[in-house]
Amino acid sequence: MTAEVMAANDTHWDPALSKLIASLKEAESLSNDQEIDFLQTLLESKELNALVNVHSKVAKVGRDDRLAPILSTSGMIMCEVLEQLSQQCHLNEDCREAFHLLQKPHLQSLLYAHDAIAQKDFYPHLPDLPIEMDEDEETIKIVQLVKSNEPLGATIKTDEESGKIIIARIMHGGAADRSGLIHVGDEVIEVNGINVEGKTPGDVLSILQNSEGTITFKLVPSDGRGAQRESKVRVRAHFDYNPEVDPYIPCKEAGLAFQRGDILHIVSQDDSYWWQARRESERTARAGLIPSRALQERRILHERTQRDVADGESKKNDDFDRELIATYEEVAKLYPRPGIYRPVVLIGAPGVGRNELRRRLIARDPEKYRSPVPYTTRPMRTGEVAGREYIFVSREKMDADIEAGKFIEHGEYKGHLYGTSAESVKSIVNAGCVCLLSPHYQAIKALRTVQLKPFLVHIKPPEFDELKKTRTEARAKSTFDESNARGFTDEEFTDMVKSSVRIDFLYGHFFDDEILNADLVTAFEKLVNIVQRVENEPLWAPSSWVQ
């Protein structure tokens, strides 16, 4: 039987082998070389043929394995694509269509479900091969890292039971993490040939600081090490933090400084006291240590207790202490929805000018920007028109509506009730307009809901001297005396500044942006820019609003 016939009849014969055998057959007719006979025998052997078939199948699995995910972060990539598309929607119809398609809840759910599966390992794992070794003998690994200006990215501690020096944490993105060779729980035996037995973490740190070039670690591997997986949690910080002045941080060099309002990517919450995080704007940077939510809450409670003791508990019932403890708030990108605009809420001290900014914005485009007409129980005054300045109702009617939850905010002033109905805000939003609100600051919590998804702006006054100067030059009239048109008094300016500080202390962590209203023209320009961002850009918001 010739090689060609064999190749045609044997379905398991490899095509490449068949071609080689045919070539050798042609060469055999021209020469009786024994080497050609040997090669032909080898190529026709069942053993070689079986090996080639196995190799082909393995290679095919590697190429065509459809169960292996190409990536496991399609949800994150979708968010990045949405952010890019949002900037082009007004320029390109295809971008606008893709932008709307990617916001479909079914498509987003599919991508998130894909990522959840892709991040898990469903393949079977064979048990480790048994290794015959002395039970008392420890496995030692030697790790060499080149020292640079970058910190090592690992912290050490003394084990409370054994007294040994062990790796306490690995900072995500640091040199130790990138090496993949050092893990949490590894025991440090030597550093650059120096035995660390009986030494303190401070001693080991001194050895590292005095080392140059390559640093060599001799480590005993931990039993239960595993690869570190970054979490996807983003938070908005509600306080300032400087590790340089924190006496309790394990390593000041490993700390991450931030300011209130910064968006932080929490990459690890394994430690109950110290989280690892990086700023969202620095995605490739090494992670740093920040106090956990629990630790920061304990600190704030301790500070308040100390203050109460110092004040003789004279402020025990003050609303400063009754507010929720602000540390971190989990956030996510909230994308603009076509034709449905988020309400913009202007909060500020009485007299600061938030109502004037609101009126100017409405006058700029009355068809787009609208404010709901508030309700009140006070009598109508001369020159007022029902439904224009206020909707006038009886005390009994408004009390009943408040009890029924029909008002998103309400309050009492000089014996009369004032409030904004939920239905009036809803009607403005459903009409495709931007709803502008300027309520009392105590309404913030009632307004900041998943149903409204408002964008809160704090309108702040400048310092006293500049406040007095700018209002005097503009001949601004006091809003505290409706019966007498006059300028502001020094006492009213002082109260305005104090009230603004109080608002910032109580509710500052709720604000999405702020405007310093020193010059009305400049303040209005910033308000216009803010409103345009809210209409067109994906912005950070409480994660519960997005889910």
mmCIF file of C-alpha atoms in Angstrom, residues 62-430:
data_model
loop_
_atom_site.group_PDB
_atom_site.id
_atom_site.type_symbol
_atom_site.label_atom_id
_atom_site.label_comp_id
_atom_site.label_asym_id
_atom_site.label_seq_id
_atom_site.Cartn_x
_atom_site.Cartn_y
_atom_site.Cartn_z
ATOM 1 C CA GLY A 62 -5.487 26.604 22.651
ATOM 2 C CA ARG A 63 -6.685 28.433 19.537
ATOM 3 C CA ASP A 64 -10.406 27.739 19.602
ATOM 4 C CA ASP A 65 -11.255 27.490 23.297
ATOM 5 C CA ARG A 66 -14.412 29.606 23.372
ATOM 6 C CA LEU A 67 -14.844 29.167 27.120
ATOM 7 C CA ALA A 68 -11.782 31.270 27.889
ATOM 8 C CA PRO A 69 -12.798 34.942 28.366
ATOM 9 C CA ILE A 70 -10.865 37.537 26.424
ATOM 10 C CA LEU A 71 -11.184 39.943 29.356
ATOM 11 C CA SER A 72 -12.955 40.136 32.704
ATOM 12 C CA THR A 73 -13.528 43.885 32.919
ATOM 13 C CA SER A 74 -16.067 44.504 30.161
ATOM 14 C CA GLY A 75 -18.282 46.469 32.576
ATOM 15 C CA MET A 76 -15.454 48.877 33.393
ATOM 16 C CA ILE A 77 -14.570 49.232 29.711
ATOM 17 C CA MET A 78 -18.244 49.948 28.952
ATOM 18 C CA CYS A 79 -18.155 52.830 31.476
ATOM 19 C CA GLU A 80 -15.003 54.219 29.850
ATOM 20 C CA VAL A 81 -16.588 53.948 26.404
ATOM 21 C CA LEU A 82 -19.716 55.733 27.655
ATOM 22 C CA GLU A 83 -17.567 58.540 29.033
ATOM 23 C CA GLN A 84 -15.842 58.954 25.652
ATOM 24 C CA LEU A 85 -19.107 58.731 23.698
ATOM 25 C CA SER A 86 -20.794 61.333 25.911
ATOM 26 C CA GLN A 87 -18.360 63.927 24.589
ATOM 27 C CA GLN A 88 -19.212 63.130 20.959
ATOM 28 C CA CYS A 89 -22.996 62.628 21.089
ATOM 29 C CA HIS A 90 -23.722 66.116 19.856
ATOM 30 C CA LEU A 91 -21.355 65.665 16.896
ATOM 31 C CA ASN A 92 -22.144 62.206 15.568
ATOM 32 C CA GLU A 93 -25.432 60.307 15.248
ATOM 33 C CA ASP A 94 -23.686 56.910 15.509
ATOM 34 C CA CYS A 95 -22.036 57.950 18.777
ATOM 35 C CA ARG A 96 -25.389 59.058 20.160
ATOM 36 C CA GLU A 97 -27.027 55.755 19.171
ATOM 37 C CA ALA A 98 -24.174 53.722 20.719
ATOM 38 C CA PHE A 99 -24.322 55.901 23.855
ATOM 39 C CA HIS A 100 -28.028 55.154 24.341
ATOM 40 C CA LEU A 101 -27.626 51.458 23.482
ATOM 41 C CA LEU A 102 -24.874 50.920 26.072
ATOM 42 C CA GLN A 103 -27.134 52.374 28.777
ATOM 43 C CA LYS A 104 -29.792 49.692 28.251
ATOM 44 C CA PRO A 105 -30.168 47.821 31.566
ATOM 45 C CA HIS A 106 -30.327 44.409 29.866
ATOM 46 C CA LEU A 107 -27.052 44.968 28.011
ATOM 47 C CA GLN A 108 -25.314 46.289 31.114
ATOM 48 C CA SER A 109 -26.583 43.357 33.180
ATOM 49 C CA LEU A 110 -25.239 40.955 30.558
ATOM 50 C CA LEU A 111 -21.767 42.536 30.694
ATOM 51 C CA TYR A 112 -21.693 42.516 34.503
ATOM 52 C CA ALA A 113 -22.811 38.869 34.556
ATOM 53 C CA HIS A 114 -20.061 38.032 32.054
ATOM 54 C CA ASP A 115 -17.445 39.712 34.261
ATOM 55 C CA ALA A 116 -18.662 37.897 37.366
ATOM 56 C CA ILE A 117 -18.184 34.567 35.598
ATOM 57 C CA ALA A 118 -14.944 35.537 33.857
ATOM 58 C CA GLN A 119 -13.291 36.471 37.155
ATOM 59 C CA LYS A 120 -13.824 32.972 38.562
ATOM 60 C CA ASP A 121 -11.763 29.904 37.757
ATOM 61 C CA PHE A 122 -14.055 27.020 36.792
ATOM 62 C CA TYR A 123 -11.346 24.711 35.469
ATOM 63 C CA PRO A 124 -10.460 21.618 37.504
ATOM 64 C CA HIS A 125 -7.253 21.731 39.528
ATOM 65 C CA LEU A 126 -5.110 18.685 40.063
ATOM 66 C CA PRO A 127 -3.819 18.134 43.593
ATOM 67 C CA ASP A 128 -0.210 19.023 44.235
ATOM 68 C CA LEU A 129 2.256 16.224 43.702
ATOM 69 C CA PRO A 130 3.441 14.754 46.995
ATOM 70 C CA ILE A 131 6.988 15.757 47.825
ATOM 71 C CA GLU A 132 9.077 13.574 50.054
ATOM 72 C CA MET A 133 10.879 15.841 52.465
ATOM 73 C CA ASP A 134 11.766 16.197 56.076
ATOM 74 C CA GLU A 135 8.769 17.519 57.981
ATOM 75 C CA ASP A 136 11.034 19.748 60.053
ATOM 76 C CA GLU A 137 12.689 21.278 56.998
ATOM 77 C CA GLU A 138 11.282 24.657 55.879
ATOM 78 C CA THR A 139 11.006 25.819 52.293
ATOM 79 C CA ILE A 140 13.078 28.933 51.729
ATOM 80 C CA LYS A 141 12.727 31.358 48.851
ATOM 81 C CA ILE A 142 15.230 34.042 47.937
ATOM 82 C CA VAL A 143 13.862 37.211 46.345
ATOM 83 C CA GLN A 144 15.990 39.971 44.857
ATOM 84 C CA LEU A 145 14.590 43.435 44.112
ATOM 85 C CA VAL A 146 16.441 46.416 42.674
ATOM 86 C CA LYS A 147 16.166 49.398 45.005
ATOM 87 C CA SER A 148 14.970 52.673 43.501
ATOM 88 C CA ASN A 149 13.374 55.890 44.701
ATOM 89 C CA GLU A 150 10.052 54.042 44.758
ATOM 90 C CA PRO A 151 9.081 52.511 48.130
ATOM 91 C CA LEU A 152 9.087 48.725 48.338
ATOM 92 C CA GLY A 153 5.310 48.712 48.734
ATOM 93 C CA ALA A 154 5.129 46.296 51.663
ATOM 94 C CA THR A 155 4.808 46.645 55.428
ATOM 95 C CA ILE A 156 6.087 44.277 58.101
ATOM 96 C CA LYS A 157 5.096 43.472 61.652
ATOM 97 C CA THR A 158 6.085 41.234 64.545
ATOM 98 C CA ASP A 159 3.890 38.167 64.911
ATOM 99 C CA GLU A 160 2.328 38.322 68.376
ATOM 100 C CA GLU A 161 2.619 34.581 69.023
ATOM 101 C CA SER A 162 5.947 33.635 67.457
ATOM 102 C CA GLY A 163 7.778 36.981 67.622
ATOM 103 C CA LYS A 164 8.909 36.515 64.003
ATOM 104 C CA ILE A 165 9.036 39.300 61.412
ATOM 105 C CA ILE A 166 6.341 38.711 58.776
ATOM 106 C CA ILE A 167 4.976 40.577 55.764
ATOM 107 C CA ALA A 168 1.866 42.389 57.029
ATOM 108 C CA ARG A 169 0.515 43.751 53.743
ATOM 109 C CA ILE A 170 1.431 44.199 50.104
ATOM 110 C CA MET A 171 0.499 47.542 48.542
ATOM 111 C CA HIS A 172 -1.320 47.106 45.239
ATOM 112 C CA GLY A 173 0.762 48.391 42.335
ATOM 113 C CA GLY A 174 3.974 48.645 44.393
ATOM 114 C CA ALA A 175 7.330 47.016 43.607
ATOM 115 C CA ALA A 176 6.656 43.998 45.836
ATOM 116 C CA ASP A 177 3.227 43.476 44.277
ATOM 117 C CA ARG A 178 4.550 43.733 40.708
ATOM 118 C CA SER A 179 7.289 41.201 41.441
ATOM 119 C CA GLY A 180 4.704 38.572 42.368
ATOM 120 C CA LEU A 181 7.285 36.969 44.655
ATOM 121 C CA ILE A 182 6.467 38.431 48.077
ATOM 122 C CA HIS A 183 3.166 37.618 49.773
ATOM 123 C CA VAL A 184 1.280 38.529 52.931
ATOM 124 C CA GLY A 185 2.276 36.173 55.730
ATOM 125 C CA ASP A 186 5.767 35.403 54.398
ATOM 126 C CA GLU A 187 8.304 35.214 57.233
ATOM 127 C CA VAL A 188 11.414 37.361 56.809
ATOM 128 C CA ILE A 189 14.591 35.424 57.707
ATOM 129 C CA GLU A 190 17.337 37.626 56.274
ATOM 130 C CA VAL A 191 17.715 40.965 54.515
ATOM 131 C CA ASN A 192 20.920 41.384 52.529
ATOM 132 C CA GLY A 193 22.512 38.550 54.488
ATOM 133 C CA ILE A 194 21.596 40.044 57.882
ATOM 134 C CA ASN A 195 19.599 37.711 60.112
ATOM 135 C CA VAL A 196 16.517 39.515 61.448
ATOM 136 C CA GLU A 197 15.734 37.060 64.257
ATOM 137 C CA GLY A 198 14.959 38.993 67.431
ATOM 138 C CA LYS A 199 14.906 42.324 65.599
ATOM 139 C CA THR A 200 12.008 44.782 65.500
ATOM 140 C CA PRO A 201 10.272 46.056 62.343
ATOM 141 C CA GLY A 202 12.097 49.343 62.912
ATOM 142 C CA ASP A 203 15.442 47.522 62.820
ATOM 143 C CA VAL A 204 14.530 45.853 59.532
ATOM 144 C CA LEU A 205 13.429 49.218 58.112
ATOM 145 C CA SER A 206 16.834 50.668 58.999
ATOM 146 C CA ILE A 207 18.554 47.820 57.149
ATOM 147 C CA LEU A 208 16.458 48.540 54.058
ATOM 148 C CA GLN A 209 17.097 52.279 54.230
ATOM 149 C CA ASN A 210 20.856 51.746 54.444
ATOM 150 C CA SER A 211 20.915 49.259 51.552
ATOM 151 C CA GLU A 212 21.956 50.216 48.038
ATOM 152 C CA GLY A 213 21.380 48.519 44.676
ATOM 153 C CA THR A 214 19.908 45.034 44.907
ATOM 154 C CA ILE A 215 18.041 44.006 48.051
ATOM 155 C CA THR A 216 17.982 40.279 48.782
ATOM 156 C CA PHE A 217 15.275 38.777 50.979
ATOM 157 C CA LYS A 218 15.339 35.279 52.410
ATOM 158 C CA LEU A 219 11.733 34.332 53.158
ATOM 159 C CA VAL A 220 9.722 31.390 54.451
ATOM 160 C CA PRO A 221 6.583 31.272 52.241
ATOM 161 C CA SER A 222 3.238 31.619 53.964
ATOM 162 C CA ASP A 223 0.883 28.655 53.893
ATOM 163 C CA GLY A 224 -2.202 30.341 52.548
ATOM 164 C CA ARG A 225 -1.016 33.007 50.163
ATOM 165 C CA GLY A 226 -3.051 33.954 47.129
ATOM 166 C CA ALA A 227 -3.054 36.533 44.410
ATOM 167 C CA GLN A 228 -4.467 39.911 45.404
ATOM 168 C CA ARG A 229 -7.523 40.944 43.433
ATOM 169 C CA GLU A 230 -8.400 44.612 43.286
ATOM 170 C CA SER A 231 -11.888 45.565 44.333
ATOM 171 C CA LYS A 232 -13.942 47.887 42.170
ATOM 172 C CA VAL A 233 -15.208 50.088 45.005
ATOM 173 C CA ARG A 234 -15.003 53.860 44.507
ATOM 174 C CA VAL A 235 -15.738 56.276 47.335
ATOM 175 C CA ARG A 236 -15.948 60.015 47.826
ATOM 176 C CA ALA A 237 -13.915 61.147 50.835
ATOM 177 C CA HIS A 238 -15.811 63.315 53.323
ATOM 178 C CA PHE A 239 -12.769 64.480 55.295
ATOM 179 C CA ASP A 240 -9.165 65.593 54.809
ATOM 180 C CA TYR A 241 -6.368 63.148 55.623
ATOM 181 C CA ASN A 242 -2.613 63.607 55.946
ATOM 182 C CA PRO A 243 -0.612 60.487 56.890
ATOM 183 C CA GLU A 244 2.367 62.629 57.895
ATOM 184 C CA VAL A 245 0.536 63.823 61.020
ATOM 185 C CA ASP A 246 -1.221 60.526 61.781
ATOM 186 C CA PRO A 247 0.526 58.955 64.796
ATOM 187 C CA TYR A 248 -1.237 55.605 64.349
ATOM 188 C CA ILE A 249 -0.534 54.738 60.710
ATOM 189 C CA PRO A 250 1.730 51.660 60.436
ATOM 190 C CA CYS A 251 4.032 53.341 57.898
ATOM 191 C CA LYS A 252 3.844 57.051 57.054
ATOM 192 C CA GLU A 253 5.647 56.499 53.744
ATOM 193 C CA ALA A 254 2.921 54.053 52.707
ATOM 194 C CA GLY A 255 0.095 56.497 53.471
ATOM 195 C CA LEU A 256 -2.089 58.267 50.919
ATOM 196 C CA ALA A 257 -3.016 61.900 51.547
ATOM 197 C CA PHE A 258 -6.351 63.170 50.236
ATOM 198 C CA GLN A 259 -8.854 66.003 50.647
ATOM 199 C CA ARG A 260 -12.588 66.084 51.166
ATOM 200 C CA GLY A 261 -14.350 65.487 47.869
ATOM 201 C CA ASP A 262 -11.581 63.367 46.310
ATOM 202 C CA ILE A 263 -12.713 60.183 44.548
ATOM 203 C CA LEU A 264 -10.720 57.192 45.807
ATOM 204 C CA HIS A 265 -10.463 53.700 44.348
ATOM 205 C CA ILE A 266 -10.469 51.296 47.316
ATOM 206 C CA VAL A 267 -8.379 48.401 45.994
ATOM 207 C CA SER A 268 -8.308 46.354 49.209
ATOM 208 C CA GLN A 269 -10.374 46.211 52.404
ATOM 209 C CA ASP A 270 -8.675 43.116 53.820
ATOM 210 C CA ASP A 271 -7.427 45.021 56.868
ATOM 211 C CA SER A 272 -10.247 46.160 59.155
ATOM 212 C CA TYR A 273 -8.317 49.300 60.179
ATOM 213 C CA TRP A 274 -6.244 50.278 57.141
ATOM 214 C CA TRP A 275 -7.581 50.148 53.605
ATOM 215 C CA GLN A 276 -5.483 50.385 50.465
ATOM 216 C CA ALA A 277 -6.533 53.034 47.967
ATOM 217 C CA ARG A 278 -5.386 55.226 45.116
ATOM 218 C CA ARG A 279 -6.894 58.368 43.678
ATOM 219 C CA GLU A 280 -9.238 57.638 40.787
ATOM 220 C CA SER A 281 -7.275 60.103 38.656
ATOM 221 C CA GLU A 282 -4.064 58.090 39.256
ATOM 222 C CA ARG A 283 -5.113 54.633 38.084
ATOM 223 C CA THR A 284 -1.591 53.269 37.606
ATOM 224 C CA ALA A 285 -0.114 54.654 40.822
ATOM 225 C CA ARG A 286 0.890 52.522 43.791
ATOM 226 C CA ALA A 287 -1.883 52.154 46.332
ATOM 227 C CA GLY A 288 -1.493 53.807 49.728
ATOM 228 C CA LEU A 289 -2.865 53.269 53.219
ATOM 229 C CA ILE A 290 -5.911 55.190 54.420
ATOM 230 C CA PRO A 291 -7.980 54.760 57.607
ATOM 231 C CA SER A 292 -10.923 52.419 57.165
ATOM 232 C CA ARG A 293 -14.474 53.633 57.660
ATOM 233 C CA ALA A 294 -14.685 51.927 61.067
ATOM 234 C CA LEU A 295 -11.399 53.437 62.241
ATOM 235 C CA GLN A 296 -12.311 56.949 61.099
ATOM 236 C CA GLU A 297 -15.737 56.751 62.738
ATOM 237 C CA ARG A 298 -14.098 55.764 66.033
ATOM 238 C CA ARG A 299 -11.730 58.721 65.740
ATOM 239 C CA ILE A 300 -14.566 61.179 65.115
ATOM 240 C CA LEU A 301 -16.589 59.825 68.035
ATOM 241 C CA HIS A 302 -13.539 60.088 70.277
ATOM 242 C CA GLU A 303 -12.939 63.717 69.211
ATOM 243 C CA ARG A 304 -16.583 64.597 69.900
ATOM 244 C CA THR A 305 -16.438 62.967 73.314
ATOM 245 C CA GLN A 306 -13.283 64.921 74.150
ATOM 246 C CA ARG A 307 -14.942 68.137 73.020
ATOM 247 C CA ASP A 308 -18.048 67.478 75.093
ATOM 248 C CA VAL A 309 -15.883 66.887 78.144
ATOM 249 C CA ALA A 310 -13.985 70.107 77.520
ATOM 250 C CA ASP A 311 -17.254 72.031 77.101
ATOM 251 C CA GLY A 312 -18.784 70.475 80.199
ATOM 252 C CA GLU A 313 -21.300 68.734 77.885
ATOM 253 C CA SER A 314 -22.938 72.071 77.264
ATOM 254 C CA LYS A 315 -23.448 71.122 73.594
ATOM 255 C CA LYS A 316 -24.718 67.636 74.212
ATOM 256 C CA ASN A 317 -27.928 68.288 72.302
ATOM 257 C CA ASP A 318 -26.421 70.452 69.578
ATOM 258 C CA ASP A 319 -27.332 69.345 66.039
ATOM 259 C CA PHE A 320 -23.617 69.294 65.163
ATOM 260 C CA ASP A 321 -23.372 66.062 67.167
ATOM 261 C CA ARG A 322 -26.655 64.594 66.002
ATOM 262 C CA GLU A 323 -25.624 64.467 62.334
ATOM 263 C CA LEU A 324 -24.421 61.230 60.792
ATOM 264 C CA ILE A 325 -20.688 60.625 60.931
ATOM 265 C CA ALA A 326 -19.296 61.467 57.491
ATOM 266 C CA THR A 327 -16.319 59.339 56.394
ATOM 267 C CA TYR A 328 -16.655 57.768 52.943
ATOM 268 C CA GLU A 329 -19.585 57.389 50.547
ATOM 269 C CA GLU A 330 -19.543 54.705 47.856
ATOM 270 C CA VAL A 331 -20.053 56.299 44.441
ATOM 271 C CA ALA A 332 -20.369 55.385 40.774
ATOM 272 C CA LYS A 333 -20.616 57.288 37.500
ATOM 273 C CA LEU A 334 -24.164 58.520 36.802
ATOM 274 C CA TYR A 335 -24.642 59.054 33.079
ATOM 275 C CA PRO A 336 -26.995 61.699 31.672
ATOM 276 C CA ARG A 337 -30.286 60.410 30.296
ATOM 277 C CA PRO A 338 -31.688 61.866 27.074
ATOM 278 C CA GLY A 339 -34.460 64.338 27.823
ATOM 279 C CA ILE A 340 -34.409 63.707 31.589
ATOM 280 C CA TYR A 341 -32.369 66.247 33.547
ATOM 281 C CA ARG A 342 -31.279 66.066 37.172
ATOM 282 C CA PRO A 343 -32.697 68.836 39.408
ATOM 283 C CA VAL A 344 -30.100 71.441 40.386
ATOM 284 C CA VAL A 345 -30.386 72.535 44.026
ATOM 285 C CA LEU A 346 -28.797 75.777 45.225
ATOM 286 C CA ILE A 347 -28.101 75.765 48.959
ATOM 287 C CA GLY A 348 -26.722 78.684 50.921
ATOM 288 C CA ALA A 349 -27.039 80.983 53.881
ATOM 289 C CA PRO A 350 -30.002 83.415 53.835
ATOM 290 C CA GLY A 351 -29.079 86.512 51.835
ATOM 291 C CA VAL A 352 -26.084 84.940 50.045
ATOM 292 C CA GLY A 353 -27.694 85.366 46.614
ATOM 293 C CA ARG A 354 -28.801 81.872 45.615
ATOM 294 C CA ASN A 355 -32.278 83.068 44.597
ATOM 295 C CA GLU A 356 -30.788 85.790 42.408
ATOM 296 C CA LEU A 357 -28.578 83.213 40.650
ATOM 297 C CA ARG A 358 -31.612 81.000 40.135
ATOM 298 C CA ARG A 359 -33.648 83.888 38.662
ATOM 299 C CA ARG A 360 -30.842 84.811 36.261
ATOM 300 C CA LEU A 361 -30.524 81.247 35.008
ATOM 301 C CA ILE A 362 -34.267 81.009 34.375
ATOM 302 C CA ALA A 363 -34.205 84.364 32.541
ATOM 303 C CA ARG A 364 -31.401 83.018 30.321
ATOM 304 C CA ASP A 365 -33.672 80.271 28.938
ATOM 305 C CA PRO A 366 -37.195 80.217 30.455
ATOM 306 C CA GLU A 367 -38.235 77.233 28.300
ATOM 307 C CA LYS A 368 -35.440 75.063 29.678
ATOM 308 C CA TYR A 369 -34.910 76.192 33.265
ATOM 309 C CA ARG A 370 -37.884 76.281 35.591
ATOM 310 C CA SER A 371 -38.637 76.413 39.306
ATOM 311 C CA PRO A 372 -41.717 74.939 40.955
ATOM 312 C CA VAL A 373 -44.099 77.412 42.518
ATOM 313 C CA PRO A 374 -43.884 76.919 46.302
ATOM 314 C CA TYR A 375 -46.883 76.399 48.573
ATOM 315 C CA THR A 376 -47.597 78.589 51.616
ATOM 316 C CA THR A 377 -50.223 79.087 54.285
ATOM 317 C CA ARG A 378 -49.615 82.815 54.696
ATOM 318 C CA PRO A 379 -52.137 85.318 53.334
ATOM 319 C CA MET A 380 -51.701 86.735 49.853
ATOM 320 C CA ARG A 381 -50.143 90.215 49.772
ATOM 321 C CA THR A 382 -50.968 93.168 47.580
ATOM 322 C CA GLY A 383 -49.624 92.728 44.071
ATOM 323 C CA GLU A 384 -49.226 88.966 44.355
ATOM 324 C CA VAL A 385 -51.025 86.584 41.996
ATOM 325 C CA ALA A 386 -52.119 83.136 43.139
ATOM 326 C CA GLY A 387 -50.031 80.484 41.382
ATOM 327 C CA ARG A 388 -47.304 82.936 40.361
ATOM 328 C CA GLU A 389 -45.365 83.780 43.514
ATOM 329 C CA TYR A 390 -46.984 81.097 45.676
ATOM 330 C CA ILE A 391 -49.786 78.575 45.711
ATOM 331 C CA PHE A 392 -51.846 79.692 48.694
ATOM 332 C CA VAL A 393 -53.531 76.941 50.730
ATOM 333 C CA SER A 394 -55.047 76.582 54.168
ATOM 334 C CA ARG A 395 -53.077 75.361 57.156
ATOM 335 C CA GLU A 396 -55.264 72.268 57.422
ATOM 336 C CA LYS A 397 -54.760 71.356 53.757
ATOM 337 C CA MET A 398 -50.970 71.748 53.889
ATOM 338 C CA ASP A 399 -50.678 69.848 57.188
ATOM 339 C CA ALA A 400 -52.600 66.966 55.623
ATOM 340 C CA ASP A 401 -50.444 66.965 52.476
ATOM 341 C CA ILE A 402 -47.261 67.053 54.554
ATOM 342 C CA GLU A 403 -48.527 64.106 56.579
ATOM 343 C CA ALA A 404 -49.274 62.263 53.322
ATOM 344 C CA GLY A 405 -45.678 62.814 52.128
ATOM 345 C CA LYS A 406 -46.605 65.061 49.203
ATOM 346 C CA PHE A 407 -43.865 67.629 49.940
ATOM 347 C CA ILE A 408 -40.189 66.999 49.219
ATOM 348 C CA GLU A 409 -39.291 69.830 51.612
ATOM 349 C CA HIS A 410 -41.189 72.127 53.943
ATOM 350 C CA GLY A 411 -40.619 74.441 56.886
ATOM 351 C CA GLU A 412 -42.214 77.087 59.065
ATOM 352 C CA TYR A 413 -41.312 80.790 59.132
ATOM 353 C CA LYS A 414 -43.046 83.395 61.314
ATOM 354 C CA GLY A 415 -45.945 81.069 61.961
ATOM 355 C CA HIS A 416 -46.590 80.166 58.300
ATOM 356 C CA LEU A 417 -45.738 76.962 56.436
ATOM 357 C CA TYR A 418 -43.760 76.939 53.188
ATOM 358 C CA GLY A 419 -42.934 73.952 51.003
ATOM 359 C CA THR A 420 -42.294 72.411 47.590
ATOM 360 C CA SER A 421 -44.534 69.609 46.383
ATOM 361 C CA ALA A 422 -43.023 66.463 44.891
ATOM 362 C CA GLU A 423 -45.538 66.503 42.061
ATOM 363 C CA SER A 424 -44.490 69.979 40.895
ATOM 364 C CA VAL A 425 -40.834 68.922 40.661
ATOM 365 C CA LYS A 426 -41.783 65.706 38.877
ATOM 366 C CA SER A 427 -43.863 67.577 36.302
ATOM 367 C CA ILE A 428 -40.929 69.879 35.425
ATOM 368 C CA VAL A 429 -38.536 66.925 35.020
ATOM 369 C CA ASN A 430 -41.053 64.970 32.925
#
